CSV table of C-alpha atoms in Angstrom, one decimal:
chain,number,residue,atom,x,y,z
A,38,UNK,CA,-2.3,-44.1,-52.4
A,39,UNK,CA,-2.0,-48.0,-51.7
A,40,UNK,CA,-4.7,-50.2,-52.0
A,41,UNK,CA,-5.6,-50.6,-48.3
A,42,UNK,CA,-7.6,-53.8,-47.2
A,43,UNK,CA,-9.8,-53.6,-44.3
A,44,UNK,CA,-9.6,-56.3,-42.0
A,45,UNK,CA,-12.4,-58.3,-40.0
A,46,UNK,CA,-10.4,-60.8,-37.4
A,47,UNK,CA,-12.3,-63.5,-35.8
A,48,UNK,CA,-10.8,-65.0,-32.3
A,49,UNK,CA,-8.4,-62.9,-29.9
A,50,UNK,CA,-5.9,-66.3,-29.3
A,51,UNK,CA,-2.2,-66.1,-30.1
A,52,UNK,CA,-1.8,-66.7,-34.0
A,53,UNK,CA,-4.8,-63.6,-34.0
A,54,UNK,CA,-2.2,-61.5,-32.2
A,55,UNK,CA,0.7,-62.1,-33.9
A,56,UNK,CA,-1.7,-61.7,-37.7
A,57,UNK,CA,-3.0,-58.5,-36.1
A,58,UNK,CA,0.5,-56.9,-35.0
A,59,UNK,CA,1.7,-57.4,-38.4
A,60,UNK,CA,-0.9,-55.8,-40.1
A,61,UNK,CA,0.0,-52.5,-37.5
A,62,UNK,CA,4.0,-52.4,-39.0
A,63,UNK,CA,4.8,-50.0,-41.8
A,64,UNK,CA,4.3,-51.3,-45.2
A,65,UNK,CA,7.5,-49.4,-46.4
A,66,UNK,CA,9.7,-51.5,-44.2
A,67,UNK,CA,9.0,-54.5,-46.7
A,68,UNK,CA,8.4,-52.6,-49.6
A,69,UNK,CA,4.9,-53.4,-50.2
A,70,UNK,CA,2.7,-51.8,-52.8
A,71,UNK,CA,-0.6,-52.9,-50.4
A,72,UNK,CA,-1.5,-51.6,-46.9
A,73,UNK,CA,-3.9,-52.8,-44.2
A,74,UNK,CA,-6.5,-51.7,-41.5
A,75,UNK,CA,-8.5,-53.7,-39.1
A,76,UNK,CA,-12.1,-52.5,-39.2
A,77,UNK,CA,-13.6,-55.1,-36.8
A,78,UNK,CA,-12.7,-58.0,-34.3
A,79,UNK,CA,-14.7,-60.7,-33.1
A,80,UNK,CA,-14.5,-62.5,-29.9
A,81,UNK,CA,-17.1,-64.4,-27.5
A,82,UNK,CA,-17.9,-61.6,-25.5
A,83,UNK,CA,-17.4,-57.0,-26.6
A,84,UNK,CA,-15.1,-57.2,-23.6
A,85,UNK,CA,-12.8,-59.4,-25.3
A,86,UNK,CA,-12.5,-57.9,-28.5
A,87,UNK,CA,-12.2,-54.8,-26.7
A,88,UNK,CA,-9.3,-55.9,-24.9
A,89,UNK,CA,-8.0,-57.1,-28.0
A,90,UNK,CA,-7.8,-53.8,-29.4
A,91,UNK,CA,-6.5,-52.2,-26.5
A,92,UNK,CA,-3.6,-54.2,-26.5
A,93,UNK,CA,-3.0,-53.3,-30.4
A,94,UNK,CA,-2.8,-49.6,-29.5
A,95,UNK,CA,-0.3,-50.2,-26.4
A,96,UNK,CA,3.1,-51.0,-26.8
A,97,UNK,CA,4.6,-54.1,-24.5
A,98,UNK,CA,8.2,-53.7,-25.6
A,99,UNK,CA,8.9,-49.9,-26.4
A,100,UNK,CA,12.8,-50.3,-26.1
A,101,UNK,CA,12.9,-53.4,-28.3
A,102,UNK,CA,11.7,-51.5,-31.2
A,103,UNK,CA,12.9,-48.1,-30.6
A,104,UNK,CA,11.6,-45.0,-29.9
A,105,UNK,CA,8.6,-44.5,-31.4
A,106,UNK,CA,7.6,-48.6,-30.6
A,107,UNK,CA,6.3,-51.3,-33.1
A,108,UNK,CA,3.1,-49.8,-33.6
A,109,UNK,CA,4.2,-45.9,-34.1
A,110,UNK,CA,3.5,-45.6,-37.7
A,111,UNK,CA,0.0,-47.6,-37.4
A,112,UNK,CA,-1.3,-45.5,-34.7
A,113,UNK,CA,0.1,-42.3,-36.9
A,114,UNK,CA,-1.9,-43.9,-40.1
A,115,UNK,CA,-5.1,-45.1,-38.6
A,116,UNK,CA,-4.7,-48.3,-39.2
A,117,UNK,CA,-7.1,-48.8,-35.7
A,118,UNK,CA,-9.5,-46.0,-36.0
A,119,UNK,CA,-12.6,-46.7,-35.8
A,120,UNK,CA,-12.0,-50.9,-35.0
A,121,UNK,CA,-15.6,-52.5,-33.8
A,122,UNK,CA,-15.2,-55.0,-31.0
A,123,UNK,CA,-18.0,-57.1,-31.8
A,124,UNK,CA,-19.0,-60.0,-29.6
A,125,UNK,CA,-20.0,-62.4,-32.0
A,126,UNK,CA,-18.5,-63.7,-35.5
A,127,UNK,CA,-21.7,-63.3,-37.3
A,128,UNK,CA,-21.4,-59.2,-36.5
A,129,UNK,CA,-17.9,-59.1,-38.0
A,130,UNK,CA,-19.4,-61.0,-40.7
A,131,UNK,CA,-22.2,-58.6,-41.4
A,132,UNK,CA,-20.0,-55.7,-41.2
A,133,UNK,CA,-20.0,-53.7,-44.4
A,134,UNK,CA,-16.4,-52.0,-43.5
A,135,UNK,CA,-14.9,-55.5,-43.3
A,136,UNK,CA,-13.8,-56.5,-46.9
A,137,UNK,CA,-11.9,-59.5,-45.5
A,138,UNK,CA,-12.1,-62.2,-42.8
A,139,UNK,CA,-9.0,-63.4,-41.0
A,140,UNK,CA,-9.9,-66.7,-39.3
A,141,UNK,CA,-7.6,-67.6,-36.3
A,142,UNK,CA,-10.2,-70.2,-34.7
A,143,UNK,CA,-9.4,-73.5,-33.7
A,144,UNK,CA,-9.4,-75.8,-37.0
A,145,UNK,CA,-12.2,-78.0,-35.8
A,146,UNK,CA,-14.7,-74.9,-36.5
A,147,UNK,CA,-12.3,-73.4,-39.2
A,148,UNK,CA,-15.7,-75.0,-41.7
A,149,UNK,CA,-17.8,-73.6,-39.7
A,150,UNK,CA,-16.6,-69.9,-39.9
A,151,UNK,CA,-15.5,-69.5,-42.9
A,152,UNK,CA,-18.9,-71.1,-44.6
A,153,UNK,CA,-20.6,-68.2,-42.5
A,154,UNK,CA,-17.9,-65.7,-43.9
A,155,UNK,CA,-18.3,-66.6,-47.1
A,156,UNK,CA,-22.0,-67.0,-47.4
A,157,UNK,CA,-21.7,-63.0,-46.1
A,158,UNK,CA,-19.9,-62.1,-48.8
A,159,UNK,CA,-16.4,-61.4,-47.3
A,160,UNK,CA,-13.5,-62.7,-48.6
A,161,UNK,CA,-11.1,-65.1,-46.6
A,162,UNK,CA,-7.7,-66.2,-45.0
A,163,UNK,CA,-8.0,-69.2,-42.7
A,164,UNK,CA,-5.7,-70.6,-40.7
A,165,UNK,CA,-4.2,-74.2,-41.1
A,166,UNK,CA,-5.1,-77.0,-41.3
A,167,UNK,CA,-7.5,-75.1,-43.5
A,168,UNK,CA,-10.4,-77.9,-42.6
A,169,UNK,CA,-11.1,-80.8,-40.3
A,170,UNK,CA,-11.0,-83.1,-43.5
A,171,UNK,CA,-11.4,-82.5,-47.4
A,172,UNK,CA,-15.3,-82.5,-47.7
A,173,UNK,CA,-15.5,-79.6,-45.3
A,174,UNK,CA,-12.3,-77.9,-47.5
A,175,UNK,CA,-14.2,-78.6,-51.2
A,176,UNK,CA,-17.6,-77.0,-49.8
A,177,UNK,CA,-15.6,-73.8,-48.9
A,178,UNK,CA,-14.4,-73.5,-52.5
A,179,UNK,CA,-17.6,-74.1,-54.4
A,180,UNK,CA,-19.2,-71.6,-51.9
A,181,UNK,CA,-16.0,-69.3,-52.5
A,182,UNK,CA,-16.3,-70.2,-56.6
A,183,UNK,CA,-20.2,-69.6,-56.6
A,184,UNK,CA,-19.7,-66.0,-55.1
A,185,UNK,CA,-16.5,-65.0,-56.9
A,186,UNK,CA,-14.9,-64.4,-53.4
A,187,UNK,CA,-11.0,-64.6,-52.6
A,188,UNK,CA,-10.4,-67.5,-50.4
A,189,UNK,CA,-6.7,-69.2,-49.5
A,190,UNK,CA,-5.0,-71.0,-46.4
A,191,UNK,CA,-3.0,-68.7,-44.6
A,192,UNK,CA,0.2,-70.8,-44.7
A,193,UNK,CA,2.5,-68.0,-43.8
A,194,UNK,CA,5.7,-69.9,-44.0
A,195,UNK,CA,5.2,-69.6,-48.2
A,196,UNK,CA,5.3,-66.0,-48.2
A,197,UNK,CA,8.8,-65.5,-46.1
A,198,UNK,CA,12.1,-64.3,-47.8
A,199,UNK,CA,13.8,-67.7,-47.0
A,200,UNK,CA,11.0,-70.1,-48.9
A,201,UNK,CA,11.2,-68.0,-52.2
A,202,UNK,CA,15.7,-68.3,-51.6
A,203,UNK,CA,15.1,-72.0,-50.6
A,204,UNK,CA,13.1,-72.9,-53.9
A,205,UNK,CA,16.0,-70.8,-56.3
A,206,UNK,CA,18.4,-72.5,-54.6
A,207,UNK,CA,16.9,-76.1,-55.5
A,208,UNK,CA,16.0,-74.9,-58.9
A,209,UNK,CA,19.0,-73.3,-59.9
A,210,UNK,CA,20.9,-76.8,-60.4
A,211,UNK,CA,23.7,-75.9,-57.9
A,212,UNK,CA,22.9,-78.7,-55.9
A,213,UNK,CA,22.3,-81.0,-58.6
A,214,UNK,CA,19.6,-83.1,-58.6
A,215,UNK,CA,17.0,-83.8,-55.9
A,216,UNK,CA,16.7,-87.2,-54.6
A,217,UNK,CA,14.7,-87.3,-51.0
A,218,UNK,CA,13.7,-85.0,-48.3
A,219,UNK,CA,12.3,-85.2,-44.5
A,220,UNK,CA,10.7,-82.6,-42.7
A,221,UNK,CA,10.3,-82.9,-39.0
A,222,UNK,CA,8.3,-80.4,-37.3
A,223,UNK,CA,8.4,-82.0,-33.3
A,224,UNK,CA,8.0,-79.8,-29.8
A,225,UNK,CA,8.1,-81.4,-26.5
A,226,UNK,CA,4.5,-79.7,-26.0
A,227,UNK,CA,4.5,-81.9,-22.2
A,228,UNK,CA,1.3,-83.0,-22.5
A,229,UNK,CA,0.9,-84.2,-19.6
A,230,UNK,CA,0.9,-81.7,-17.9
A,231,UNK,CA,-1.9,-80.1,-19.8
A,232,UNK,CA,-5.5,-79.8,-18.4
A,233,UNK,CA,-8.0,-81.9,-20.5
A,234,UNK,CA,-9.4,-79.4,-22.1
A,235,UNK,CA,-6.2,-78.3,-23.7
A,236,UNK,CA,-6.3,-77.7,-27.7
A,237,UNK,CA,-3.8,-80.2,-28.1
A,238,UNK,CA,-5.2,-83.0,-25.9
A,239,UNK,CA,-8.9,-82.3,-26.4
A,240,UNK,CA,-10.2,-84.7,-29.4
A,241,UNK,CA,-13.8,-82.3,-29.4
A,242,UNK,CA,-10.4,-79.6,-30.5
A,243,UNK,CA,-9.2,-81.3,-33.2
A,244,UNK,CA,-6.2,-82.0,-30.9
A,245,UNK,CA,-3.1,-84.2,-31.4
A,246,UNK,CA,0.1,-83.6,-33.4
A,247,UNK,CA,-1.3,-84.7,-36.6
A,248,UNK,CA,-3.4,-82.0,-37.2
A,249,UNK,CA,-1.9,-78.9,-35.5
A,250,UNK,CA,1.9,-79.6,-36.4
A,251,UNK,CA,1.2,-81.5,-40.2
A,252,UNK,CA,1.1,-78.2,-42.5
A,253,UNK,CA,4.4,-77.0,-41.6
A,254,UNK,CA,6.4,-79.9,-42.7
A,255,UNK,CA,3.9,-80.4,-45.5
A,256,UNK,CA,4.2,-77.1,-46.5
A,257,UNK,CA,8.2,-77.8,-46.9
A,258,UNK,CA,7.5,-80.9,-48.8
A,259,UNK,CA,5.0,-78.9,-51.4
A,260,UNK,CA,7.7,-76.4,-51.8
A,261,UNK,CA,10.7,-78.2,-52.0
A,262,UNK,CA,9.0,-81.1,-54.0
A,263,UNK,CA,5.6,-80.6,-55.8
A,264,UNK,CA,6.2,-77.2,-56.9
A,265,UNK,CA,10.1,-78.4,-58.3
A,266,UNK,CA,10.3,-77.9,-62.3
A,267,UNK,CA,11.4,-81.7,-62.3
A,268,UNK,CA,7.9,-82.8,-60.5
A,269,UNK,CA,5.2,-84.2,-63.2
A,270,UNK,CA,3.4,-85.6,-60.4
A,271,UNK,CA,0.2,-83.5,-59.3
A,272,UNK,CA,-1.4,-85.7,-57.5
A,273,UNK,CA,1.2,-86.8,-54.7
A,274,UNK,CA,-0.2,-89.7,-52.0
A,275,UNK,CA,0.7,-90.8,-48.5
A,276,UNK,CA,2.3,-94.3,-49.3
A,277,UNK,CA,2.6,-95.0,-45.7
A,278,UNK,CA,1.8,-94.3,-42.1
A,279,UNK,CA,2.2,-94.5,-38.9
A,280,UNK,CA,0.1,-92.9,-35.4
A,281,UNK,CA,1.7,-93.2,-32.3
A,282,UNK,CA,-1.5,-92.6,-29.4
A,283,UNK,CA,-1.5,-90.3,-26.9
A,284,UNK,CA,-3.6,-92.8,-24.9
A,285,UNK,CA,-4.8,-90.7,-22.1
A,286,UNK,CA,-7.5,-88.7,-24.7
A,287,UNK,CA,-6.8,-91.1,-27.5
A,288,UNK,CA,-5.4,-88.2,-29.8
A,289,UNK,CA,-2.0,-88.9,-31.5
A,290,UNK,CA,1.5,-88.3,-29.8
A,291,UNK,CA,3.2,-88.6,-33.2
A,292,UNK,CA,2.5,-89.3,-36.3
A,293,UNK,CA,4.9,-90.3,-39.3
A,294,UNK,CA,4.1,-90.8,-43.2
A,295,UNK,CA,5.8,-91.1,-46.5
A,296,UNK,CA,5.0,-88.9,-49.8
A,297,UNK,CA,5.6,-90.1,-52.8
A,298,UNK,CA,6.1,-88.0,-56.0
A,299,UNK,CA,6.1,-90.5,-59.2
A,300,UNK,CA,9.7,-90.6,-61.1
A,301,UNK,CA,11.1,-88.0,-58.3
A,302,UNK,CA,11.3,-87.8,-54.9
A,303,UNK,CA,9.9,-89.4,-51.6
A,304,UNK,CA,9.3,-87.0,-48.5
A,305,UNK,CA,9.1,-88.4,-45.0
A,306,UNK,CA,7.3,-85.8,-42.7
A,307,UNK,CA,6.8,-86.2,-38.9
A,308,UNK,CA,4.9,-84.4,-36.7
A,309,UNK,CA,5.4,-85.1,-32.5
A,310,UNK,CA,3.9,-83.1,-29.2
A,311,UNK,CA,5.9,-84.6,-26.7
A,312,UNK,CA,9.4,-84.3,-28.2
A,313,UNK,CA,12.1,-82.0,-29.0
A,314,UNK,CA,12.7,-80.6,-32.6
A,315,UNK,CA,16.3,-81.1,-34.1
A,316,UNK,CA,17.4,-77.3,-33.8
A,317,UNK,CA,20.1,-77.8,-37.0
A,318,UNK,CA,17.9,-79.1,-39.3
A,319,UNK,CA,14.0,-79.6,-38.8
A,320,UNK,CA,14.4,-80.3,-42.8
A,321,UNK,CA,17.0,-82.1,-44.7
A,322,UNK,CA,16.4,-82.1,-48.8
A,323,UNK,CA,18.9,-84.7,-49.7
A,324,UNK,CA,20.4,-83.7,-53.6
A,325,UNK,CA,23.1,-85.2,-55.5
A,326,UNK,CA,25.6,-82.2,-54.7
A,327,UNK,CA,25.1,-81.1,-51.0
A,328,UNK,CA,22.1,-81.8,-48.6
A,329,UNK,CA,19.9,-78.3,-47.8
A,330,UNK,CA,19.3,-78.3,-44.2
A,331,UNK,CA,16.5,-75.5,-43.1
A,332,UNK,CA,16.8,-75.0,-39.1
A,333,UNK,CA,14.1,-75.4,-36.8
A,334,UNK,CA,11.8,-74.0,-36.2
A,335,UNK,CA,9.9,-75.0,-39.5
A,336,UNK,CA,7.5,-72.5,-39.1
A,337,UNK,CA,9.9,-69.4,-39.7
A,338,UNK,CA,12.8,-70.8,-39.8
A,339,UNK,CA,15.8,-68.1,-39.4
A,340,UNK,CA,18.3,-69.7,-41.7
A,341,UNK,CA,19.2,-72.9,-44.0
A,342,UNK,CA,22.8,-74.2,-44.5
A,343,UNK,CA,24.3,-76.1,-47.3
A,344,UNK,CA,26.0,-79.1,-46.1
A,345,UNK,CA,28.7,-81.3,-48.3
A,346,UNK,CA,28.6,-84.9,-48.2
A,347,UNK,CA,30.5,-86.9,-46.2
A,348,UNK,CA,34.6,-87.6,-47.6
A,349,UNK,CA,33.1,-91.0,-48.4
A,350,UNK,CA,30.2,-89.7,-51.1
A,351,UNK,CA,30.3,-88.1,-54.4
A,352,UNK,CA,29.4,-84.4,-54.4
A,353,UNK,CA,31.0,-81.4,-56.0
A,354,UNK,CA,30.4,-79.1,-53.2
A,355,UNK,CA,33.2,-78.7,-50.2
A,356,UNK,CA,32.6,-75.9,-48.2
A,357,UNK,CA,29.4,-75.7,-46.0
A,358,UNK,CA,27.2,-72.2,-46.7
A,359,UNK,CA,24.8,-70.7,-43.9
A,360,UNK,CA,22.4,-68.0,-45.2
A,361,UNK,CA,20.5,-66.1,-42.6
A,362,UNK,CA,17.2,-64.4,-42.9
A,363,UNK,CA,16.1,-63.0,-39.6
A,364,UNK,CA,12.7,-62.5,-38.6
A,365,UNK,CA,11.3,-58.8,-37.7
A,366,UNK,CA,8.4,-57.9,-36.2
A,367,UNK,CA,6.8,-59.0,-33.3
A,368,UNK,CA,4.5,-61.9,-35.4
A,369,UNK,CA,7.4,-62.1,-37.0
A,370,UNK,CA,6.3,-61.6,-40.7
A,371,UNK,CA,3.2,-62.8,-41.1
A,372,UNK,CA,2.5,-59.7,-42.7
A,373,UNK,CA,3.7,-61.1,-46.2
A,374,UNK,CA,0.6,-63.5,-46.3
A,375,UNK,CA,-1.5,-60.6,-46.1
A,376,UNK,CA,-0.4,-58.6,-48.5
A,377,UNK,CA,-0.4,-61.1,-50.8
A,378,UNK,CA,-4.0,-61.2,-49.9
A,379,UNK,CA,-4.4,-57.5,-50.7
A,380,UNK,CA,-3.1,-58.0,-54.0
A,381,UNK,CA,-5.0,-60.5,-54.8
A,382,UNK,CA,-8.4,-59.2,-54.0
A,383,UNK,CA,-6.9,-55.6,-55.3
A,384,UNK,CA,-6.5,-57.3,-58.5
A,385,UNK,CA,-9.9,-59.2,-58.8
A,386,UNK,CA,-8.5,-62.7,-58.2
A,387,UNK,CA,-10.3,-65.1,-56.7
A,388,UNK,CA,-7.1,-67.0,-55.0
A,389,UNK,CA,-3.4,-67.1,-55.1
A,390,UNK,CA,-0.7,-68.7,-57.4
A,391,UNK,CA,1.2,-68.6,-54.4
A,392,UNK,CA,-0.8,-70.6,-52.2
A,393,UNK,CA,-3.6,-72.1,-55.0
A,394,UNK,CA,-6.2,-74.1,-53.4
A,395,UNK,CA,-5.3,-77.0,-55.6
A,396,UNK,CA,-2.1,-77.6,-53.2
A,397,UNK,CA,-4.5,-77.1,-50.0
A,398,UNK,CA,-6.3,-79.7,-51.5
A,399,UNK,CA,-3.5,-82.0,-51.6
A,400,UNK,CA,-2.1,-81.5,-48.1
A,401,UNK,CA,-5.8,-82.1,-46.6
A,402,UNK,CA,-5.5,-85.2,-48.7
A,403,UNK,CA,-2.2,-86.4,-47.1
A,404,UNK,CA,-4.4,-85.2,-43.2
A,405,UNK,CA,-7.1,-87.5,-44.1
A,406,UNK,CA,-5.1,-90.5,-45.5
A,407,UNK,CA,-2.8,-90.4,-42.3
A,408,UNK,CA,-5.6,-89.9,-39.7
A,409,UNK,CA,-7.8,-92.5,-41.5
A,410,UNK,CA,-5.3,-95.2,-41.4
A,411,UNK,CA,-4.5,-94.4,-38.1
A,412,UNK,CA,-6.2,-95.8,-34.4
A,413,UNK,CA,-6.7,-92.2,-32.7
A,414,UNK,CA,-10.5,-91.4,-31.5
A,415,UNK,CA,-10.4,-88.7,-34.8
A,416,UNK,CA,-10.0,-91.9,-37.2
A,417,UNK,CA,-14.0,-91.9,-38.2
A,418,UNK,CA,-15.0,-88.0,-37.2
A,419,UNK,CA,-17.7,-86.8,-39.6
A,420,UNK,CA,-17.5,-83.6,-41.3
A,421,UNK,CA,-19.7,-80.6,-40.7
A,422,UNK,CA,-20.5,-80.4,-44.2
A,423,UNK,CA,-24.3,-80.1,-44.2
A,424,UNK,CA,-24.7,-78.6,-40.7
């Protein structure tokens, strides 16, 4: 039988709902040696977790997945039985069929949560940006190191088909060498529209594009870049910035900075709330062959294309490559984060080489250098280390 990991989920937003779908969808469709069931949610009040759960067992969209519907084989294996709705955190927390947390909370008490997790004894997933800023991120790993606890960032996008085919293709030499890259992740949010109290307008929320938007294209830079066999460079820093404000709440609009990797490659990586992504290409990686352009959105991204230079440049490659990879499911894979999870913790380790908390470390870095240098209301937030 599969190792199966039993799942405590904290929070009942979106990014819960899509992590909790996936953990319902066979683990034979993918493959997987690991299996999941979710023992326990938490939400502010019983009634919400409760309707969390109900959801889980209905299905929305019977003829888009056949038959049976998206959650047949779940219901079938008991990946729901016996789920507590719990109305607070601390109950999922305390919960001795819960061997893992899954934190889907807004990032500004992502510290908070996980601290409390932790200090429980549960092993954890959090959602990006993993912390407010790196003090908050370094307690969690001494507290996670102390207890000999699994902790990592869920940054899904690592674990998808088309990031592992995206790194061969860099690494295989095909393209030749890799000179720059810049990863764009915008969405014309319409702010304006928004009530005050909005996650992405609210400063008390963390909000602004900075912090909500900056792991995806950061994640394509650590990929594409940092983790290249070329790269001798571990400790990559912002060498400039810039913060566009969003001026009614004083969060930013946009915000722009440059990477630099020592004796390889720059990365330029833009985040933006109140404009349109480039559908083609929310990431160009600029090599001496061909350019790799990945296509919005750079989250889970559907497909990448190789692209020749123009008649006017050097280049060796002529004809222009799409490669598709599709996403499934209705979260749309973000199941492949938490298997990798399952292993992990099946296997007695305390965090991935997938997703190693050295590299979170590095991408709060780049968070805290950009908002620091910036003029938004976040510039001089304190961390809740020591709350």
């Amino acid at each position: 039988m599969a190792f199966t990991l039993r799942w405590g989920i904290i929070a009942t937003g979106g990014i819960s709902t899509k992590f909790a779908e996936d953990l319902l969808v066979n683990p034979a469709t993918r493959n997987s040696d690991v299996a999941h069931k979710i023992a326990a949610v938490g939400s502010r009040s019983v009634a919400s977790a409760q309707k969390f759960i109900d959801r889980l067992y209905s299905d929305p969209s019977p003829n888009q997945w056949g038959e049976d519907g998206w959650n047949a084989w779940a219901l079938q294996n008991g990946v729901l039985d016996g789920a507590k709705a719990c109305g607070s955190y601390s109950e999922v927390f305390a919960d001795p069929n819960v061997d893992a947390v899954y934190i889907g909370t807004p990032h500004t008490v992502h510290h908070a949560n996980a601290k409390a997790a932790l200090l429980a004894g549960k092993h954890v997933l959090c959602e990006k940006p993993f912390t407010f800023d790196l003090e908050e991120l370094e307690e969690l790993i001494a507290i996670a190191k102390e207890n000999k606890l699994f902790l990592m960032e869920a940054v899904w996008t690592r674990f998808q088909p088309i990031a592992y085919a995206v790194q061969d293709l860099l690494t295989s030499g095909r393209l030749g060498k890799v000179k720059r890259m810049t990863a764009d992740f915008s969405m014309n949010y319409d702010p304006d529209i928004r009530p005050d109290s909005n996650r992405m307008i609210d400063p008390e929320q963390g909000g602004g594009s900075l912090l909500d938007q900056g792991p995806y294209p950061s994640v394509w830079a650590m990929l594409a870049l940092h983790e290249h066999p070329s790269n001798t460079d571990e400790h990559p820093r912002v060498v400039a910035s810039y913060q566009r404000i969003y001026e009614r709440s004083g969060v930013d609009a946009a915000s722009t900075w440059v990477v630099s990797w020592k004796d390889f490659a720059d990365a330029t990586l833009v985040t933006d709330m109140t404009a349109s992504g480039y559908d083609d290409a929310c990431v160009v990686i600029t090599c001496e062959d061909a350019d790799l352009a990945i296509a919005y959105p750079p989250w889970r991204p559907e497909s990448f294309t190789i692209v020749p230079h123009s008649k006017y440049e050097p280049g060796s490659i002529r004809e222009r490559e799409v490669h598709k990879f599709p996403a499934t499911t209705p979260g749309g894979g973000m199941y492949y984060e938490a298997d990798e999870v399952a292993r992990c913790i099946r296997d007695g380790k305390t965090e991935s080489g997938r997703m190693p908390l050295k590299e979170s470390i590095i991408t709060q870095r780049w968070l805290d250098d950009v908002r620091k240098a910036g003029g938004t209301v976040l510039k001089n937030r304190k961390s809740t280390v020591g709350n």
